[in-house]
PDB file of C-alpha atoms in Angstrom:
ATOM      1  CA  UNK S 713     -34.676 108.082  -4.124  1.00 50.00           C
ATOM      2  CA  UNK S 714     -31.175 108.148  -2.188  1.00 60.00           C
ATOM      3  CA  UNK S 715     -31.426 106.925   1.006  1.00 66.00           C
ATOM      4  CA  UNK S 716     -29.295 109.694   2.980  1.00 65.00           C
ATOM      5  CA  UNK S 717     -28.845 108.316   6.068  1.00 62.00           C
ATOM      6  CA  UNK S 718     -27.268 105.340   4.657  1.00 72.00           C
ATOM      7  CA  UNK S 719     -25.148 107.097   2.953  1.00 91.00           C
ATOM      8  CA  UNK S 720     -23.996 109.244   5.467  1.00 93.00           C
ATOM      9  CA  UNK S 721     -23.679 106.068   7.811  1.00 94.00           C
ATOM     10  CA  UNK S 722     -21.558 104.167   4.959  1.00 94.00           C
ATOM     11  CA  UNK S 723     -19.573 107.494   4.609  1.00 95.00           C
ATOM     12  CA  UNK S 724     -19.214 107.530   8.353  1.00 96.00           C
ATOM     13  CA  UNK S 725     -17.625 103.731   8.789  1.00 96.00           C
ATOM     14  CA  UNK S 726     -15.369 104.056   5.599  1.00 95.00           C
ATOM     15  CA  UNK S 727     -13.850 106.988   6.800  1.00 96.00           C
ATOM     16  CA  UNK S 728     -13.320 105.328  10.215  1.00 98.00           C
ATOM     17  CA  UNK S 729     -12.179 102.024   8.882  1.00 98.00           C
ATOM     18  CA  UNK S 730      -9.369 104.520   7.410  1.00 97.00           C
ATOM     19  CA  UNK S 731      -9.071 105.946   9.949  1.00 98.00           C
ATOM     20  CA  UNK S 732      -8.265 102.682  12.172  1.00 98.00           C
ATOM     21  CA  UNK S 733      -6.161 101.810   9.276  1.00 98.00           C
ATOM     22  CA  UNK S 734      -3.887 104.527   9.455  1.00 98.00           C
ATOM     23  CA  UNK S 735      -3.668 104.346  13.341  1.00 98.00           C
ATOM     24  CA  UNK S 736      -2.357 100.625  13.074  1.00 98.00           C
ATOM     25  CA  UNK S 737       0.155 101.501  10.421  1.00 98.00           C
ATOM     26  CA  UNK S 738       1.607 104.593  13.326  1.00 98.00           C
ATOM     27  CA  UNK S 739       1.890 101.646  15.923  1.00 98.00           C
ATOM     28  CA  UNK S 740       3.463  99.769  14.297  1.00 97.00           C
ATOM     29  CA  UNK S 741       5.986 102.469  12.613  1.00 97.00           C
ATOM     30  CA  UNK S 742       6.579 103.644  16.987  1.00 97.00           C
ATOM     31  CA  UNK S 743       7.612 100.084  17.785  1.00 97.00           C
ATOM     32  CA  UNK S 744       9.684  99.625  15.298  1.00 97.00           C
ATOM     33  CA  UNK S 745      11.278 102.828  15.452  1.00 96.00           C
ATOM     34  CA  UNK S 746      11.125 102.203  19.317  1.00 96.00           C
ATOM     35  CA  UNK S 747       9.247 105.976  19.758  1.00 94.00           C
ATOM     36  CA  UNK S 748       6.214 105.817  21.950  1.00 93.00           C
ATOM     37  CA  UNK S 749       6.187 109.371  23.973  1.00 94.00           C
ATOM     38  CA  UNK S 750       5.501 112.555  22.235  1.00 95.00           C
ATOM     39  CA  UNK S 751       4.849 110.861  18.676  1.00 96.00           C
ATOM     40  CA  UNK S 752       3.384 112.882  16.432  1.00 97.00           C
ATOM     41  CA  UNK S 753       1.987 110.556  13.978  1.00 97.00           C
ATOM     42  CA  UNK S 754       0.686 108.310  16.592  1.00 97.00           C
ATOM     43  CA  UNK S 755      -0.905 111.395  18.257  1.00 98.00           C
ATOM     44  CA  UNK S 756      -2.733 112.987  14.653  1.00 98.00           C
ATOM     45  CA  UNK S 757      -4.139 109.039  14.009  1.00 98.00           C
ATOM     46  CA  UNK S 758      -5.377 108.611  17.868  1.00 98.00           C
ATOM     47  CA  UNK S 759      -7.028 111.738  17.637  1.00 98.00           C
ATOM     48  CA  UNK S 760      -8.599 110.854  14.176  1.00 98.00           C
ATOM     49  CA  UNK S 761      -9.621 107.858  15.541  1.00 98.00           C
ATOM     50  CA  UNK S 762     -11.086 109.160  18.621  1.00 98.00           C
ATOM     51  CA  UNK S 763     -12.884 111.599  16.479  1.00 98.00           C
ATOM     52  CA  UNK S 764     -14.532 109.197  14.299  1.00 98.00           C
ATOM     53  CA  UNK S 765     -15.346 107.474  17.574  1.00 98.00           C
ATOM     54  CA  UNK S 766     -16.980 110.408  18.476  1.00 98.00           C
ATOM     55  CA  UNK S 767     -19.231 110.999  15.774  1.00 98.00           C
ATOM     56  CA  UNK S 768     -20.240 107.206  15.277  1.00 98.00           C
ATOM     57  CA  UNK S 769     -21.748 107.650  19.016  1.00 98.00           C
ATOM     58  CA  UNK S 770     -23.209 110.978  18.081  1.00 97.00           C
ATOM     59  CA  UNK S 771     -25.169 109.344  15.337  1.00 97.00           C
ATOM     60  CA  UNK S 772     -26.370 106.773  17.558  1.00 97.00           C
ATOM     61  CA  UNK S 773     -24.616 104.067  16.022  1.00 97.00           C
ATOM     62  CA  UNK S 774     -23.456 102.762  19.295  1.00 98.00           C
ATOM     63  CA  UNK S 775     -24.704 103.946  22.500  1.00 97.00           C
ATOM     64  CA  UNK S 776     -22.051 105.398  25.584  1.00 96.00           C
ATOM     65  CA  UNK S 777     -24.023 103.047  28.231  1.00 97.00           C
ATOM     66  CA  UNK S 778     -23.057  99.597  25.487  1.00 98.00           C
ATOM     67  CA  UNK S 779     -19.420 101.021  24.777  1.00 97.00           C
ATOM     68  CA  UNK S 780     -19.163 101.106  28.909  1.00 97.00           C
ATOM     69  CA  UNK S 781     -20.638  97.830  29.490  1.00 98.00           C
ATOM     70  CA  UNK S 782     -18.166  96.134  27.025  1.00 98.00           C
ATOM     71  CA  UNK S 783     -14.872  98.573  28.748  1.00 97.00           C
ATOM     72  CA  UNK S 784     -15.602  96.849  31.770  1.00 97.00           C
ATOM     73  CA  UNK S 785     -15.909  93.075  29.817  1.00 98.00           C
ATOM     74  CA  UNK S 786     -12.137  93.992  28.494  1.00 97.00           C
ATOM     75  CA  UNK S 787     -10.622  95.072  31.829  1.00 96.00           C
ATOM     76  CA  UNK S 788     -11.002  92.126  32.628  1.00 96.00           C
ATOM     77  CA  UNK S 789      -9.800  90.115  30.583  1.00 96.00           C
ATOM     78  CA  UNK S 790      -6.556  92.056  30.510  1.00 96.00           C
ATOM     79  CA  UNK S 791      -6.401  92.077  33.985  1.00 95.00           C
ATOM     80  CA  UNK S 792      -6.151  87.678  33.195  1.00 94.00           C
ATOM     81  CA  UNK S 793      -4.357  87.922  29.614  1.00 95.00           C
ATOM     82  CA  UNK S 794      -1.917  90.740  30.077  1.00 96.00           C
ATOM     83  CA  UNK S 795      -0.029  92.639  32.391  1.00 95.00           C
ATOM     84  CA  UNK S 796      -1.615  95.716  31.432  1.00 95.00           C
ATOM     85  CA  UNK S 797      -4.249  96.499  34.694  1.00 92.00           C
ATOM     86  CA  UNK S 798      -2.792  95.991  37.510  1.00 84.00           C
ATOM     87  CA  UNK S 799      -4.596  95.635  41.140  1.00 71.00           C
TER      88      UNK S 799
END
């Protein structure tokens, strides 16, 4: 017997692995070609990304109130490690 919800789990993180993948490879293409606004391949991977995001919480694979808890554990640590948040 297949166990479907693994495989639609496994299906699930592959595709967002690529996902990621693809979005790294569009970063680093805007800084080296020194175009950050308006980019349309960085825009298509975010939103692929964000998508994938999206359905990996609407499976319950990771729950909104965890995914808060752990925005709030990187704010500040690039509030000490980068200039990125500023107060």
């Amino acid at each position: 017997m297949i166990n479907k919800k693994l495989d639609y789990d496994t299906e699930l993180l592959v595709i967002t692995m690529e996902e990621c993948g693809e979005l790294i490879e569009a970063c680093s293409k805007a800084i080296r070609c020194e175009d950050y606004n308006d980019n349309e391949k960085l825009i298509e991977e975010f939103g692929d990304v964000y998508y994938m995001l999206s359905l990996i919480m609407d499976r319950g694979l990771v729950k909104a109130e965890d995914v808060s808890a752990r925005i709030k554990v990187k704010q500040e640590k690039l509030k000490k490690w980068s200039n990125l948040i500023n107060e």
